[in-house]
């Protein structure tokens, strides 16, 4: 009987998400970022 080694499950981590949408409404992205402290808002990076 052969012993099978189990392959470890991969760790998945989302690092960057860039999205574009037209909603005909103004959003305060800085305020949204403050409400979600795990997020980053860098307007100079995506002018």
PDB file of N, CA and C in Angstrom:
ATOM      1  N   UNK A   1       0.851  -1.183   0.000  1.00  0.00           N
ATOM      2  CA  UNK A   1       0.000   0.000   0.000  1.00  0.00           C
ATOM      3  C   UNK A   1       0.894   1.243   0.000  1.00  0.00           C
ATOM      4  N   UNK A   2       0.642   2.171  -0.885  1.00  0.00           N
ATOM      5  CA  UNK A   2       1.465   3.379  -0.943  1.00  0.00           C
ATOM      6  C   UNK A   2       0.829   4.487  -0.123  1.00  0.00           C
ATOM      7  N   UNK A   3       1.691   5.255   0.476  1.00  0.00           N
ATOM      8  CA  UNK A   3       1.212   6.376   1.286  1.00  0.00           C
ATOM      9  C   UNK A   3       1.110   7.622   0.408  1.00  0.00           C
ATOM     10  N   UNK A   4      -0.073   8.228   0.364  1.00  0.00           N
ATOM     11  CA  UNK A   4      -0.271   9.433  -0.440  1.00  0.00           C
ATOM     12  C   UNK A   4      -0.027  10.659   0.431  1.00  0.00           C
ATOM     13  N   UNK A   5       0.714  11.596  -0.107  1.00  0.00           N
ATOM     14  CA  UNK A   5       0.915  12.848   0.619  1.00  0.00           C
ATOM     15  C   UNK A   5      -0.163  13.831   0.190  1.00  0.00           C
ATOM     16  N   UNK A   6      -0.683  14.521   1.164  1.00  0.00           N
ATOM     17  CA  UNK A   6      -1.734  15.497   0.877  1.00  0.00           C
ATOM     18  C   UNK A   6      -1.103  16.830   0.504  1.00  0.00           C
ATOM     19  N   UNK A   7      -1.594  17.411  -0.560  1.00  0.00           N
ATOM     20  CA  UNK A   7      -1.148  18.732  -0.979  1.00  0.00           C
ATOM     21  C   UNK A   7      -1.869  19.764  -0.122  1.00  0.00           C
ATOM     22  N   UNK A   8      -1.136  20.690   0.490  1.00  0.00           N
ATOM     23  CA  UNK A   8      -1.807  21.699   1.319  1.00  0.00           C
ATOM     24  C   UNK A   8      -2.687  22.611   0.471  1.00  0.00           C
ATOM     25  N   UNK A   9      -3.764  23.075   1.070  1.00  0.00           N
ATOM     26  CA  UNK A   9      -4.663  24.007   0.394  1.00  0.00           C
ATOM     27  C   UNK A   9      -3.934  25.332   0.175  1.00  0.00           C
ATOM     28  N   UNK A  10      -4.113  25.952  -0.983  1.00  0.00           N
ATOM     29  CA  UNK A  10      -3.454  27.239  -1.226  1.00  0.00           C
ATOM     30  C   UNK A  10      -4.087  28.351  -0.389  1.00  0.00           C
ATOM     31  N   UNK A  11      -3.287  29.323  -0.044  1.00  0.00           N
ATOM     32  CA  UNK A  11      -3.783  30.506   0.648  1.00  0.00           C
ATOM     33  C   UNK A  11      -4.102  31.551  -0.413  1.00  0.00           C
ATOM     34  N   UNK A  12      -5.331  32.023  -0.416  1.00  0.00           N
ATOM     35  CA  UNK A  12      -5.763  33.011  -1.404  1.00  0.00           C
ATOM     36  C   UNK A  12      -5.889  34.363  -0.712  1.00  0.00           C
ATOM     37  N   UNK A  13      -5.256  35.366  -1.297  1.00  0.00           N
ATOM     38  CA  UNK A  13      -5.307  36.719  -0.760  1.00  0.00           C
ATOM     39  C   UNK A  13      -5.533  37.692  -1.912  1.00  0.00           C
ATOM     40  N   UNK A  14      -6.592  38.489  -1.819  1.00  0.00           N
ATOM     41  CA  UNK A  14      -6.868  39.506  -2.831  1.00  0.00           C
ATOM     42  C   UNK A  14      -6.072  40.749  -2.452  1.00  0.00           C
ATOM     43  N   UNK A  15      -5.242  41.232  -3.381  1.00  0.00           N
ATOM     44  CA  UNK A  15      -4.381  42.368  -3.073  1.00  0.00           C
ATOM     45  C   UNK A  15      -4.822  43.653  -3.752  1.00  0.00           C
ATOM     46  N   UNK A  16      -5.313  43.586  -4.964  1.00  0.00           N
ATOM     47  CA  UNK A  16      -5.705  44.797  -5.686  1.00  0.00           C
ATOM     48  C   UNK A  16      -7.012  44.563  -6.427  1.00  0.00           C
ATOM     49  N   UNK A  17      -7.893  45.527  -6.308  1.00  0.00           N
ATOM     50  CA  UNK A  17      -9.131  45.510  -7.080  1.00  0.00           C
ATOM     51  C   UNK A  17      -9.312  46.912  -7.640  1.00  0.00           C
ATOM     52  N   UNK A  18      -9.455  47.009  -8.933  1.00  0.00           N
ATOM     53  CA  UNK A  18      -9.712  48.289  -9.586  1.00  0.00           C
ATOM     54  C   UNK A  18     -11.025  48.135 -10.330  1.00  0.00           C
ATOM     55  N   UNK A  19     -11.935  49.068 -10.096  1.00  0.00           N
ATOM     56  CA  UNK A  19     -13.248  48.975 -10.727  1.00  0.00           C
ATOM     57  C   UNK A  19     -13.650  50.337 -11.278  1.00  0.00           C
ATOM     58  N   UNK A  20     -14.522  50.302 -12.254  1.00  0.00           N
ATOM     59  CA  UNK A  20     -15.049  51.522 -12.845  1.00  0.00           C
ATOM     60  C   UNK A  20     -16.548  51.338 -13.047  1.00  0.00           C
ATOM     61  N   UNK A  21     -17.300  52.374 -12.710  1.00  0.00           N
ATOM     62  CA  UNK A  21     -18.753  52.299 -12.844  1.00  0.00           C
ATOM     63  C   UNK A  21     -19.298  53.717 -13.051  1.00  0.00           C
ATOM     64  N   UNK A  22     -20.396  53.820 -13.749  1.00  0.00           N
ATOM     65  CA  UNK A  22     -21.098  55.089 -13.901  1.00  0.00           C
ATOM     66  C   UNK A  22     -22.424  54.972 -13.166  1.00  0.00           C
ATOM     67  N   UNK A  23     -22.608  55.808 -12.134  1.00  0.00           N
ATOM     68  CA  UNK A  23     -23.848  55.733 -11.356  1.00  0.00           C
ATOM     69  C   UNK A  23     -24.590  57.068 -11.312  1.00  0.00           C
ATOM     70  N   UNK A  24     -24.045  58.087 -11.987  1.00  0.00           N
ATOM     71  CA  UNK A  24     -24.678  59.414 -12.020  1.00  0.00           C
ATOM     72  C   UNK A  24     -24.957  59.951 -10.621  1.00  0.00           C
ATOM     73  N   UNK A  25     -23.988  59.744  -9.737  1.00  0.00           N
ATOM     74  CA  UNK A  25     -24.106  60.200  -8.359  1.00  0.00           C
ATOM     75  C   UNK A  25     -22.694  60.433  -7.830  1.00  0.00           C
ATOM     76  N   UNK A  26     -22.524  61.447  -6.981  1.00  0.00           N
ATOM     77  CA  UNK A  26     -21.213  61.712  -6.403  1.00  0.00           C
ATOM     78  C   UNK A  26     -21.007  60.845  -5.163  1.00  0.00           C
ATOM     79  N   UNK A  27     -19.784  60.332  -5.027  1.00  0.00           N
ATOM     80  CA  UNK A  27     -19.409  59.541  -3.859  1.00  0.00           C
ATOM     81  C   UNK A  27     -18.202  60.188  -3.194  1.00  0.00           C
ATOM     82  N   UNK A  28     -18.215  60.250  -1.875  1.00  0.00           N
ATOM     83  CA  UNK A  28     -17.060  60.743  -1.126  1.00  0.00           C
ATOM     84  C   UNK A  28     -16.179  59.533  -0.819  1.00  0.00           C
ATOM     85  N   UNK A  29     -15.218  59.269  -1.713  1.00  0.00           N
ATOM     86  CA  UNK A  29     -14.392  58.073  -1.572  1.00  0.00           C
ATOM     87  C   UNK A  29     -13.534  58.110  -0.312  1.00  0.00           C
ATOM     88  N   UNK A  30     -13.080  59.288   0.099  1.00  0.00           N
ATOM     89  CA  UNK A  30     -12.298  59.389   1.330  1.00  0.00           C
ATOM     90  C   UNK A  30     -13.150  58.989   2.534  1.00  0.00           C
ATOM     91  N   UNK A  31     -14.404  59.396   2.555  1.00  0.00           N
ATOM     92  CA  UNK A  31     -15.309  59.039   3.652  1.00  0.00           C
ATOM     93  C   UNK A  31     -15.624  57.541   3.628  1.00  0.00           C
ATOM     94  N   UNK A  32     -15.802  56.998   2.450  1.00  0.00           N
ATOM     95  CA  UNK A  32     -16.052  55.557   2.326  1.00  0.00           C
ATOM     96  C   UNK A  32     -14.847  54.782   2.843  1.00  0.00           C
ATOM     97  N   UNK A  33     -13.647  55.238   2.498  1.00  0.00           N
ATOM     98  CA  UNK A  33     -12.430  54.568   2.966  1.00  0.00           C
ATOM     99  C   UNK A  33     -12.337  54.614   4.489  1.00  0.00           C
ATOM    100  N   UNK A  34     -12.716  55.723   5.100  1.00  0.00           N
ATOM    101  CA  UNK A  34     -12.690  55.831   6.565  1.00  0.00           C
ATOM    102  C   UNK A  34     -13.669  54.860   7.214  1.00  0.00           C
ATOM    103  N   UNK A  35     -14.781  54.588   6.543  1.00  0.00           N
ATOM    104  CA  UNK A  35     -15.784  53.666   7.088  1.00  0.00           C
ATOM    105  C   UNK A  35     -15.323  52.212   7.016  1.00  0.00           C
ATOM    106  N   UNK A  36     -14.358  51.940   6.138  1.00  0.00           N
ATOM    107  CA  UNK A  36     -13.832  50.584   5.973  1.00  0.00           C
ATOM    108  C   UNK A  36     -12.321  50.631   6.186  1.00  0.00           C
ATOM    109  N   UNK A  37     -11.855  50.553   7.435  1.00  0.00           N
ATOM    110  CA  UNK A  37     -10.435  50.758   7.736  1.00  0.00           C
ATOM    111  C   UNK A  37      -9.482  49.743   7.100  1.00  0.00           C
ATOM    112  N   UNK A  38      -9.969  48.626   6.640  1.00  0.00           N
ATOM    113  CA  UNK A  38      -9.108  47.629   5.993  1.00  0.00           C
ATOM    114  C   UNK A  38      -8.813  47.974   4.532  1.00  0.00           C
ATOM    115  N   UNK A  39      -9.401  49.060   4.033  1.00  0.00           N
ATOM    116  CA  UNK A  39      -9.214  49.438   2.631  1.00  0.00           C
ATOM    117  C   UNK A  39      -8.205  50.577   2.503  1.00  0.00           C
ATOM    118  N   UNK A  40      -7.713  50.768   1.301  1.00  0.00           N
ATOM    119  CA  UNK A  40      -6.822  51.882   0.996  1.00  0.00           C
ATOM    120  C   UNK A  40      -7.421  52.677  -0.153  1.00  0.00           C
ATOM    121  N   UNK A  41      -7.322  53.988  -0.052  1.00  0.00           N
ATOM    122  CA  UNK A  41      -7.761  54.870  -1.132  1.00  0.00           C
ATOM    123  C   UNK A  41      -6.582  55.742  -1.506  1.00  0.00           C
ATOM    124  N   UNK A  42      -6.048  55.548  -2.707  1.00  0.00           N
ATOM    125  CA  UNK A  42      -4.887  56.299  -3.182  1.00  0.00           C
ATOM    126  C   UNK A  42      -5.245  56.970  -4.508  1.00  0.00           C
ATOM    127  N   UNK A  43      -5.870  58.148  -4.447  1.00  0.00           N
ATOM    128  CA  UNK A  43      -6.329  58.795  -5.678  1.00  0.00           C
ATOM    129  C   UNK A  43      -5.200  59.169  -6.634  1.00  0.00           C
ATOM    130  N   UNK A  44      -4.000  59.426  -6.137  1.00  0.00           N
ATOM    131  CA  UNK A  44      -2.889  59.783  -7.028  1.00  0.00           C
ATOM    132  C   UNK A  44      -2.422  58.590  -7.861  1.00  0.00           C
ATOM    133  N   UNK A  45      -2.680  57.392  -7.380  1.00  0.00           N
ATOM    134  CA  UNK A  45      -2.244  56.196  -8.093  1.00  0.00           C
ATOM    135  C   UNK A  45      -3.124  55.911  -9.312  1.00  0.00           C
ATOM    136  N   UNK A  46      -4.391  56.287  -9.250  1.00  0.00           N
ATOM    137  CA  UNK A  46      -5.331  56.072 -10.355  1.00  0.00           C
ATOM    138  C   UNK A  46      -6.072  57.369 -10.648  1.00  0.00           C
ATOM    139  N   UNK A  47      -5.381  58.329 -11.274  1.00  0.00           N
ATOM    140  CA  UNK A  47      -6.018  59.640 -11.512  1.00  0.00           C
ATOM    141  C   UNK A  47      -7.164  59.574 -12.510  1.00  0.00           C
TER     142      UNK A  47
END
